[in-house]
Amino acid sequence: MVMNVGALGHLYRRGVARWGAHCRLGRAGARPRVATRAVGQRDFGAGGAADKKKSKTIYVCEDCGEDFAQWHGKCPSCGAWNTLKQLRVAKAPDAGLGGGAGAAAVASMAPIGEPATAAGLSWVSGAADSGPQLLKDVSFESDDEYRIKIEGDGGGEFGRVLGGGLVPGAMVLVGGDPGVGKSTLLLQISGLLAEGRSVLYVSGEESVQQLALRASRLDVDPEKAGLYLWSSSRLEEILAVMGRLKPAAVVVDSIQTVYLTQAKGAPGSQTQIRECAVALLQAAKLYDIATFLIGHVTKSRELAGPKMLEHLVDQVLYLEGERFEHHRILRTTKNRYGATDEVGVFQMTQSGLKPVLDPSSFFAESAASGTGAPAVCVTMEGTRPLLVEIQALCSEIQGGNENQKYIRSANGVNFSRLYMLLAVLSKHAGLYVGGTSLFLNVTGGFKIREPATDLAVLVAIAASYLDKGIVPGTALVGEVGLGGEIRSVGQLERRVNEAQKVGFTRCVVPFSNQGAPKVEGIRVIQVRTVKEAIAAALG
């Protein structure tokens, strides 16, 4: 290969520049450090070889402080480029704890009964002394006796989502969008839990005066509640206060704002979140303190921090709700002590979050009365049946995009499922809506996830396209198959019962060889195909 003189000169100058930058980096890293020195710095002392064996090489990000075992061009933690510097650090002596800075912080807690020793610290109280036990030899209380019951309507709704109450020593992670009401909900729950027991609410984002002002707005009675408010971000101090107060429950608002002085990185970094979560988990398990962690979310609505955080905790709750909607839905995505498909429905008011005791009437308020006669589906959220209105509008309006002449808009419905139902409607019912724009909406901002709502979506579209009204007082239940058949769904009798309680007089359900559910006060209509369902719903 032949290269011209200019190219060779360019490569030479580039190599000299890179070597000069490398030398400057070595000189910058050679400044005196405590138990740390740059890799480029040589030690000519007699103990140099021994010191090298007692040290290890890490790569530390200059921006966020995270350390890694190997070099990355882009920091996996903060995303900054070319910020990882190679350092040699002394290996920490084995203290017999395990768990890093988190375990060390728990070991230094104020003694509760017997002080925790470094040699005998275990994650679960009594684990080191008892040893393995046969299942038949394990003594425990019944589930109802063991759980902490949360009094009041709001406490009952929250406790039902947890599985029937709060388990002592459990760690619960609560996530949600900014402003959705996470802090409001847990401050209200803290006030309910504090009647007859002590509860510690720690905030790294608000002062004690701000917390007290918010508590007064939420009607938390300061005379009855043994609720302690504290503003702190240093986890060692929080653990010490937990040891002195011996609370039944602790709320940390939020896990992204607390830090351990022995851990690396700024508050909210991957290392800090991991170490703080480990420390709080050990304290919760050792001393049976129910612990709530409020977690921030990313712009993709995932919990911020390492995925390990969700694996560590016992329960993960997610508070959903749109900014301009007045209802909030509390979902369980992980639950070691109960079902993972339970939901709680709350309404945001001036005095905080109030439970919605009859969510079916809340989401389908105009359906039973017959005004507008929308398509109403009966969906199951955990063990709770909910009635939800689905509205559809077929219009001649056209979009401005040449590639997409007609508009397709859906709120609260999966787009892939919607297109499948449109194909079934065209093939098996003879209703081709491809020449019109379609708008679909689930009222109240609710998001439907269950296939049993297919029939209601399909009937709503057909009613708007044919310009016919649905028979007033009609509820719809059923999954739609690709062959145009209406498939059976689970817990059908419970769904029909819920529709009857709200005031519906007709319910269209899939055909079953076992017969229709017999519920007094409501007529159950069985259908086999899409055509039969549309004819029964539209009358």
PDB file of N, CA, C and O in Angstrom, residues 130-186:
ATOM      1  N   SER A 130     -31.210 -20.326  65.003  1.00  0.00           N
ATOM      2  CA  SER A 130     -32.165 -21.425  64.885  1.00  0.00           C
ATOM      3  C   SER A 130     -31.684 -22.525  63.953  1.00  0.00           C
ATOM      4  O   SER A 130     -31.891 -23.696  64.212  1.00  0.00           O
ATOM      5  N   GLY A 131     -31.016 -22.193  62.857  1.00  0.00           N
ATOM      6  CA  GLY A 131     -30.597 -23.186  61.894  1.00  0.00           C
ATOM      7  C   GLY A 131     -31.774 -23.690  61.086  1.00  0.00           C
ATOM      8  O   GLY A 131     -32.915 -23.219  61.225  1.00  0.00           O
ATOM      9  N   PRO A 132     -31.541 -24.663  60.216  1.00  0.00           N
ATOM     10  CA  PRO A 132     -32.649 -25.193  59.397  1.00  0.00           C
ATOM     11  C   PRO A 132     -33.715 -25.860  60.250  1.00  0.00           C
ATOM     12  O   PRO A 132     -33.410 -26.533  61.237  1.00  0.00           O
ATOM     13  N   GLN A 133     -34.970 -25.676  59.889  1.00  0.00           N
ATOM     14  CA  GLN A 133     -36.093 -26.274  60.607  1.00  0.00           C
ATOM     15  C   GLN A 133     -37.028 -26.956  59.618  1.00  0.00           C
ATOM     16  O   GLN A 133     -37.204 -26.494  58.488  1.00  0.00           O
ATOM     17  N   LEU A 134     -37.650 -28.047  60.059  1.00  0.00           N
ATOM     18  CA  LEU A 134     -38.687 -28.671  59.268  1.00  0.00           C
ATOM     19  C   LEU A 134     -39.908 -27.765  59.209  1.00  0.00           C
ATOM     20  O   LEU A 134     -40.191 -27.035  60.158  1.00  0.00           O
ATOM     21  N   LEU A 135     -40.622 -27.826  58.100  1.00  0.00           N
ATOM     22  CA  LEU A 135     -41.799 -26.981  57.937  1.00  0.00           C
ATOM     23  C   LEU A 135     -42.810 -27.212  59.052  1.00  0.00           C
ATOM     24  O   LEU A 135     -43.403 -26.263  59.572  1.00  0.00           O
ATOM     25  N   LYS A 136     -42.985 -28.477  59.475  1.00  0.00           N
ATOM     26  CA  LYS A 136     -43.971 -28.769  60.516  1.00  0.00           C
ATOM     27  C   LYS A 136     -43.557 -28.230  61.870  1.00  0.00           C
ATOM     28  O   LYS A 136     -44.397 -28.060  62.776  1.00  0.00           O
ATOM     29  N   ASP A 137     -42.257 -27.940  62.066  1.00  0.00           N
ATOM     30  CA  ASP A 137     -41.777 -27.448  63.355  1.00  0.00           C
ATOM     31  C   ASP A 137     -41.773 -25.929  63.449  1.00  0.00           C
ATOM     32  O   ASP A 137     -41.493 -25.378  64.518  1.00  0.00           O
ATOM     33  N   VAL A 138     -42.030 -25.237  62.342  1.00  0.00           N
ATOM     34  CA  VAL A 138     -42.007 -23.766  62.348  1.00  0.00           C
ATOM     35  C   VAL A 138     -43.310 -23.254  62.949  1.00  0.00           C
ATOM     36  O   VAL A 138     -44.400 -23.604  62.489  1.00  0.00           O
ATOM     37  N   SER A 139     -43.179 -22.450  63.994  1.00  0.00           N
ATOM     38  CA  SER A 139     -44.363 -21.869  64.633  1.00  0.00           C
ATOM     39  C   SER A 139     -44.588 -20.464  64.090  1.00  0.00           C
ATOM     40  O   SER A 139     -43.648 -19.675  63.967  1.00  0.00           O
ATOM     41  N   PHE A 140     -45.831 -20.156  63.755  1.00  0.00           N
ATOM     42  CA  PHE A 140     -46.160 -18.835  63.231  1.00  0.00           C
ATOM     43  C   PHE A 140     -47.629 -18.555  63.502  1.00  0.00           C
ATOM     44  O   PHE A 140     -48.428 -19.461  63.722  1.00  0.00           O
ATOM     45  N   GLU A 141     -47.957 -17.261  63.487  1.00  0.00           N
ATOM     46  CA  GLU A 141     -49.339 -16.841  63.687  1.00  0.00           C
ATOM     47  C   GLU A 141     -50.107 -16.977  62.379  1.00  0.00           C
ATOM     48  O   GLU A 141     -49.524 -17.132  61.311  1.00  0.00           O
ATOM     49  N   SER A 142     -51.424 -16.924  62.479  1.00  0.00           N
ATOM     50  CA  SER A 142     -52.240 -16.937  61.271  1.00  0.00           C
ATOM     51  C   SER A 142     -52.014 -15.657  60.485  1.00  0.00           C
ATOM     52  O   SER A 142     -51.531 -14.650  61.013  1.00  0.00           O
ATOM     53  N   ASP A 143     -52.354 -15.704  59.206  1.00  0.00           N
ATOM     54  CA  ASP A 143     -52.092 -14.571  58.321  1.00  0.00           C
ATOM     55  C   ASP A 143     -52.803 -13.313  58.807  1.00  0.00           C
ATOM     56  O   ASP A 143     -52.226 -12.221  58.816  1.00  0.00           O
ATOM     57  N   ASP A 144     -54.050 -13.438  59.248  1.00  0.00           N
ATOM     58  CA  ASP A 144     -54.807 -12.266  59.691  1.00  0.00           C
ATOM     59  C   ASP A 144     -54.234 -11.687  60.978  1.00  0.00           C
ATOM     60  O   ASP A 144     -54.212 -10.465  61.172  1.00  0.00           O
ATOM     61  N   GLU A 145     -53.765 -12.550  61.883  1.00  0.00           N
ATOM     62  CA  GLU A 145     -53.208 -12.068  63.136  1.00  0.00           C
ATOM     63  C   GLU A 145     -51.837 -11.433  62.945  1.00  0.00           C
ATOM     64  O   GLU A 145     -51.462 -10.518  63.680  1.00  0.00           O
ATOM     65  N   TYR A 146     -51.085 -11.929  61.986  1.00  0.00           N
ATOM     66  CA  TYR A 146     -49.723 -11.456  61.785  1.00  0.00           C
ATOM     67  C   TYR A 146     -49.684 -10.081  61.117  1.00  0.00           C
ATOM     68  O   TYR A 146     -48.821  -9.256  61.420  1.00  0.00           O
ATOM     69  N   ARG A 147     -50.591  -9.830  60.231  1.00  0.00           N
ATOM     70  CA  ARG A 147     -50.579  -8.570  59.482  1.00  0.00           C
ATOM     71  C   ARG A 147     -51.050  -7.399  60.333  1.00  0.00           C
ATOM     72  O   ARG A 147     -51.853  -7.559  61.249  1.00  0.00           O
ATOM     73  N   ILE A 148     -50.537  -6.223  59.990  1.00  0.00           N
ATOM     74  CA  ILE A 148     -50.972  -4.977  60.627  1.00  0.00           C
ATOM     75  C   ILE A 148     -52.147  -4.428  59.830  1.00  0.00           C
ATOM     76  O   ILE A 148     -52.007  -4.099  58.647  1.00  0.00           O
ATOM     77  N   LYS A 149     -53.306  -4.349  60.451  1.00  0.00           N
ATOM     78  CA  LYS A 149     -54.492  -3.830  59.769  1.00  0.00           C
ATOM     79  C   LYS A 149     -54.449  -2.304  59.758  1.00  0.00           C
ATOM     80  O   LYS A 149     -54.124  -1.668  60.762  1.00  0.00           O
ATOM     81  N   ILE A 150     -54.781  -1.733  58.628  1.00  0.00           N
ATOM     82  CA  ILE A 150     -54.822  -0.281  58.470  1.00  0.00           C
ATOM     83  C   ILE A 150     -56.279   0.143  58.516  1.00  0.00           C
ATOM     84  O   ILE A 150     -57.066  -0.225  57.639  1.00  0.00           O
ATOM     85  N   GLU A 151     -56.645   0.892  59.544  1.00  0.00           N
ATOM     86  CA  GLU A 151     -58.045   1.275  59.756  1.00  0.00           C
ATOM     87  C   GLU A 151     -58.462   2.363  58.775  1.00  0.00           C
ATOM     88  O   GLU A 151     -57.633   3.058  58.179  1.00  0.00           O
ATOM     89  N   GLY A 152     -59.770   2.528  58.642  1.00  0.00           N
ATOM     90  CA  GLY A 152     -60.314   3.563  57.769  1.00  0.00           C
ATOM     91  C   GLY A 152     -60.539   3.051  56.363  1.00  0.00           C
ATOM     92  O   GLY A 152     -60.000   2.014  55.954  1.00  0.00           O
ATOM     93  N   ASP A 153     -61.354   3.815  55.602  1.00  0.00           N
ATOM     94  CA  ASP A 153     -61.650   3.412  54.227  1.00  0.00           C
ATOM     95  C   ASP A 153     -60.399   3.422  53.355  1.00  0.00           C
ATOM     96  O   ASP A 153     -60.146   2.497  52.591  1.00  0.00           O
ATOM     97  N   GLY A 154     -59.600   4.497  53.485  1.00  0.00           N
ATOM     98  CA  GLY A 154     -58.375   4.567  52.695  1.00  0.00           C
ATOM     99  C   GLY A 154     -57.386   3.486  53.072  1.00  0.00           C
ATOM    100  O   GLY A 154     -56.727   2.901  52.214  1.00  0.00           O
ATOM    101  N   GLY A 155     -57.290   3.192  54.379  1.00  0.00           N
ATOM    102  CA  GLY A 155     -56.396   2.129  54.824  1.00  0.00           C
ATOM    103  C   GLY A 155     -56.857   0.765  54.363  1.00  0.00           C
ATOM    104  O   GLY A 155     -56.034  -0.095  54.031  1.00  0.00           O
ATOM    105  N   GLY A 156     -58.171   0.546  54.348  1.00  0.00           N
ATOM    106  CA  GLY A 156     -58.691  -0.730  53.871  1.00  0.00           C
ATOM    107  C   GLY A 156     -58.408  -0.965  52.401  1.00  0.00           C
ATOM    108  O   GLY A 156     -58.058  -2.075  51.991  1.00  0.00           O
ATOM    109  N   GLU A 157     -58.557   0.083  51.589  1.00  0.00           N
ATOM    110  CA  GLU A 157     -58.265  -0.033  50.154  1.00  0.00           C
ATOM    111  C   GLU A 157     -56.780  -0.297  49.922  1.00  0.00           C
ATOM    112  O   GLU A 157     -56.400  -1.134  49.109  1.00  0.00           O
ATOM    113  N   PHE A 158     -55.930   0.406  50.674  1.00  0.00           N
ATOM    114  CA  PHE A 158     -54.486   0.225  50.547  1.00  0.00           C
ATOM    115  C   PHE A 158     -54.067  -1.161  51.046  1.00  0.00           C
ATOM    116  O   PHE A 158     -53.247  -1.835  50.421  1.00  0.00           O
ATOM    117  N   GLY A 159     -54.641  -1.589  52.176  1.00  0.00           N
ATOM    118  CA  GLY A 159     -54.309  -2.896  52.722  1.00  0.00           C
ATOM    119  C   GLY A 159     -54.757  -4.036  51.830  1.00  0.00           C
ATOM    120  O   GLY A 159     -54.086  -5.076  51.759  1.00  0.00           O
ATOM    121  N   ARG A 160     -55.864  -3.869  51.134  1.00  0.00           N
ATOM    122  CA  ARG A 160     -56.337  -4.918  50.228  1.00  0.00           C
ATOM    123  C   ARG A 160     -55.367  -5.097  49.065  1.00  0.00           C
ATOM    124  O   ARG A 160     -55.131  -6.226  48.610  1.00  0.00           O
ATOM    125  N   VAL A 161     -54.776  -4.006  48.580  1.00  0.00           N
ATOM    126  CA  VAL A 161     -53.789  -4.108  47.516  1.00  0.00           C
ATOM    127  C   VAL A 161     -52.540  -4.845  47.999  1.00  0.00           C
ATOM    128  O   VAL A 161     -51.924  -5.617  47.261  1.00  0.00           O
ATOM    129  N   LEU A 162     -52.176  -4.635  49.269  1.00  0.00           N
ATOM    130  CA  LEU A 162     -51.013  -5.315  49.834  1.00  0.00           C
ATOM    131  C   LEU A 162     -51.261  -6.795  50.069  1.00  0.00           C
ATOM    132  O   LEU A 162     -50.315  -7.552  50.284  1.00  0.00           O
ATOM    133  N   GLY A 163     -52.528  -7.211  50.066  1.00  0.00           N
ATOM    134  CA  GLY A 163     -52.840  -8.613  50.284  1.00  0.00           C
ATOM    135  C   GLY A 163     -53.617  -8.874  51.551  1.00  0.00           C
ATOM    136  O   GLY A 163     -53.731 -10.031  51.969  1.00  0.00           O
ATOM    137  N   GLY A 164     -54.139  -7.829  52.177  1.00  0.00           N
ATOM    138  CA  GLY A 164     -54.912  -8.002  53.403  1.00  0.00           C
ATOM    139  C   GLY A 164     -54.349  -7.260  54.583  1.00  0.00           C
ATOM    140  O   GLY A 164     -54.872  -7.380  55.698  1.00  0.00           O
ATOM    141  N   GLY A 165     -53.325  -6.479  54.404  1.00  0.00           N
ATOM    142  CA  GLY A 165     -52.707  -5.738  55.494  1.00  0.00           C
ATOM    143  C   GLY A 165     -51.203  -5.671  55.308  1.00  0.00           C
ATOM    144  O   GLY A 165     -50.627  -6.257  54.377  1.00  0.00           O
ATOM    145  N   LEU A 166     -50.552  -4.952  56.204  1.00  0.00           N
ATOM    146  CA  LEU A 166     -49.115  -4.730  56.130  1.00  0.00           C
ATOM    147  C   LEU A 166     -48.383  -5.801  56.935  1.00  0.00           C
ATOM    148  O   LEU A 166     -48.700  -6.035  58.098  1.00  0.00           O
ATOM    149  N   VAL A 167     -47.413  -6.442  56.315  1.00  0.00           N
ATOM    150  CA  VAL A 167     -46.629  -7.491  56.982  1.00  0.00           C
ATOM    151  C   VAL A 167     -45.457  -6.845  57.713  1.00  0.00           C
ATOM    152  O   VAL A 167     -44.689  -6.084  57.107  1.00  0.00           O
ATOM    153  N   PRO A 168     -45.278  -7.095  59.026  1.00  0.00           N
ATOM    154  CA  PRO A 168     -44.122  -6.535  59.748  1.00  0.00           C
ATOM    155  C   PRO A 168     -42.812  -6.995  59.122  1.00  0.00           C
ATOM    156  O   PRO A 168     -42.631  -8.165  58.794  1.00  0.00           O
ATOM    157  N   GLY A 169     -41.889  -6.066  58.951  1.00  0.00           N
ATOM    158  CA  GLY A 169     -40.603  -6.383  58.349  1.00  0.00           C
ATOM    159  C   GLY A 169     -40.594  -6.376  56.841  1.00  0.00           C
ATOM    160  O   GLY A 169     -39.539  -6.613  56.235  1.00  0.00           O
ATOM    161  N   ALA A 170     -41.726  -6.128  56.212  1.00  0.00           N
ATOM    162  CA  ALA A 170     -41.778  -6.104  54.743  1.00  0.00           C
ATOM    163  C   ALA A 170     -41.233  -4.781  54.215  1.00  0.00           C
ATOM    164  O   ALA A 170     -41.362  -3.736  54.860  1.00  0.00           O
ATOM    165  N   MET A 171     -40.631  -4.834  53.055  1.00  0.00           N
ATOM    166  CA  MET A 171     -40.173  -3.614  52.382  1.00  0.00           C
ATOM    167  C   MET A 171     -41.018  -3.409  51.131  1.00  0.00           C
ATOM    168  O   MET A 171     -41.088  -4.294  50.276  1.00  0.00           O
ATOM    169  N   VAL A 172     -41.644  -2.246  51.032  1.00  0.00           N
ATOM    170  CA  VAL A 172     -42.581  -1.936  49.957  1.00  0.00           C
ATOM    171  C   VAL A 172     -42.028  -0.762  49.155  1.00  0.00           C
ATOM    172  O   VAL A 172     -41.717   0.287  49.719  1.00  0.00           O
ATOM    173  N   LEU A 173     -41.902  -0.949  47.853  1.00  0.00           N
ATOM    174  CA  LEU A 173     -41.448   0.108  46.952  1.00  0.00           C
ATOM    175  C   LEU A 173     -42.649   0.676  46.216  1.00  0.00           C
ATOM    176  O   LEU A 173     -43.404  -0.059  45.588  1.00  0.00           O
ATOM    177  N   VAL A 174     -42.834   1.994  46.309  1.00  0.00           N
ATOM    178  CA  VAL A 174     -43.971   2.677  45.681  1.00  0.00           C
ATOM    179  C   VAL A 174     -43.429   3.637  44.632  1.00  0.00           C
ATOM    180  O   VAL A 174     -42.658   4.543  44.937  1.00  0.00           O
ATOM    181  N   GLY A 175     -43.813   3.413  43.371  1.00  0.00           N
ATOM    182  CA  GLY A 175     -43.376   4.266  42.283  1.00  0.00           C
ATOM    183  C   GLY A 175     -44.541   4.948  41.598  1.00  0.00           C
ATOM    184  O   GLY A 175     -45.706   4.609  41.828  1.00  0.00           O
ATOM    185  N   GLY A 176     -44.218   5.896  40.739  1.00  0.00           N
ATOM    186  CA  GLY A 176     -45.253   6.626  40.020  1.00  0.00           C
ATOM    187  C   GLY A 176     -44.692   7.897  39.425  1.00  0.00           C
ATOM    188  O   GLY A 176     -43.598   8.348  39.783  1.00  0.00           O
ATOM    189  N   ASP A 177     -45.440   8.498  38.512  1.00  0.00           N
ATOM    190  CA  ASP A 177     -45.014   9.731  37.854  1.00  0.00           C
ATOM    191  C   ASP A 177     -44.927  10.872  38.849  1.00  0.00           C
ATOM    192  O   ASP A 177     -45.585  10.859  39.904  1.00  0.00           O
ATOM    193  N   PRO A 178     -44.140  11.906  38.541  1.00  0.00           N
ATOM    194  CA  PRO A 178     -44.085  13.083  39.414  1.00  0.00           C
ATOM    195  C   PRO A 178     -45.460  13.740  39.543  1.00  0.00           C
ATOM    196  O   PRO A 178     -46.157  13.948  38.549  1.00  0.00           O
ATOM    197  N   GLY A 179     -45.855  14.047  40.776  1.00  0.00           N
ATOM    198  CA  GLY A 179     -47.118  14.717  41.023  1.00  0.00           C
ATOM    199  C   GLY A 179     -48.332  13.827  41.030  1.00  0.00           C
ATOM    200  O   GLY A 179     -49.458  14.312  41.160  1.00  0.00           O
ATOM    201  N   VAL A 180     -48.160  12.499  40.917  1.00  0.00           N
ATOM    202  CA  VAL A 180     -49.315  11.603  40.876  1.00  0.00           C
ATOM    203  C   VAL A 180     -49.917  11.390  42.262  1.00  0.00           C
ATOM    204  O   VAL A 180     -51.085  11.022  42.378  1.00  0.00           O
ATOM    205  N   GLY A 181     -49.120  11.615  43.330  1.00  0.00           N
ATOM    206  CA  GLY A 181     -49.659  11.487  44.687  1.00  0.00           C
ATOM    207  C   GLY A 181     -48.994  10.437  45.551  1.00  0.00           C
ATOM    208  O   GLY A 181     -49.594   9.974  46.521  1.00  0.00           O
ATOM    209  N   LYS A 182     -47.746  10.069  45.251  1.00  0.00           N
ATOM    210  CA  LYS A 182     -47.051   9.045  46.043  1.00  0.00           C
ATOM    211  C   LYS A 182     -46.835   9.509  47.476  1.00  0.00           C
ATOM    212  O   LYS A 182     -47.179   8.803  48.438  1.00  0.00           O
ATOM    213  N   SER A 183     -46.265  10.705  47.642  1.00  0.00           N
ATOM    214  CA  SER A 183     -46.009  11.231  48.987  1.00  0.00           C
ATOM    215  C   SER A 183     -47.307  11.497  49.726  1.00  0.00           C
ATOM    216  O   SER A 183     -47.402  11.266  50.936  1.00  0.00           O
ATOM    217  N   THR A 184     -48.315  11.980  49.016  1.00  0.00           N
ATOM    218  CA  THR A 184     -49.619  12.236  49.641  1.00  0.00           C
ATOM    219  C   THR A 184     -50.229  10.950  50.176  1.00  0.00           C
ATOM    220  O   THR A 184     -50.698  10.886  51.320  1.00  0.00           O
ATOM    221  N   LEU A 185     -50.210   9.906  49.368  1.00  0.00           N
ATOM    222  CA  LEU A 185     -50.795   8.635  49.782  1.00  0.00           C
ATOM    223  C   LEU A 185     -50.075   8.058  50.994  1.00  0.00           C
ATOM    224  O   LEU A 185     -50.719   7.635  51.970  1.00  0.00           O
ATOM    225  N   LEU A 186     -48.745   8.045  50.973  1.00  0.00           N
ATOM    226  CA  LEU A 186     -48.012   7.426  52.074  1.00  0.00           C
ATOM    227  C   LEU A 186     -48.040   8.267  53.339  1.00  0.00           C
ATOM    228  O   LEU A 186     -47.964   7.727  54.446  1.00  0.00           O
TER     229      LEU A 186
END
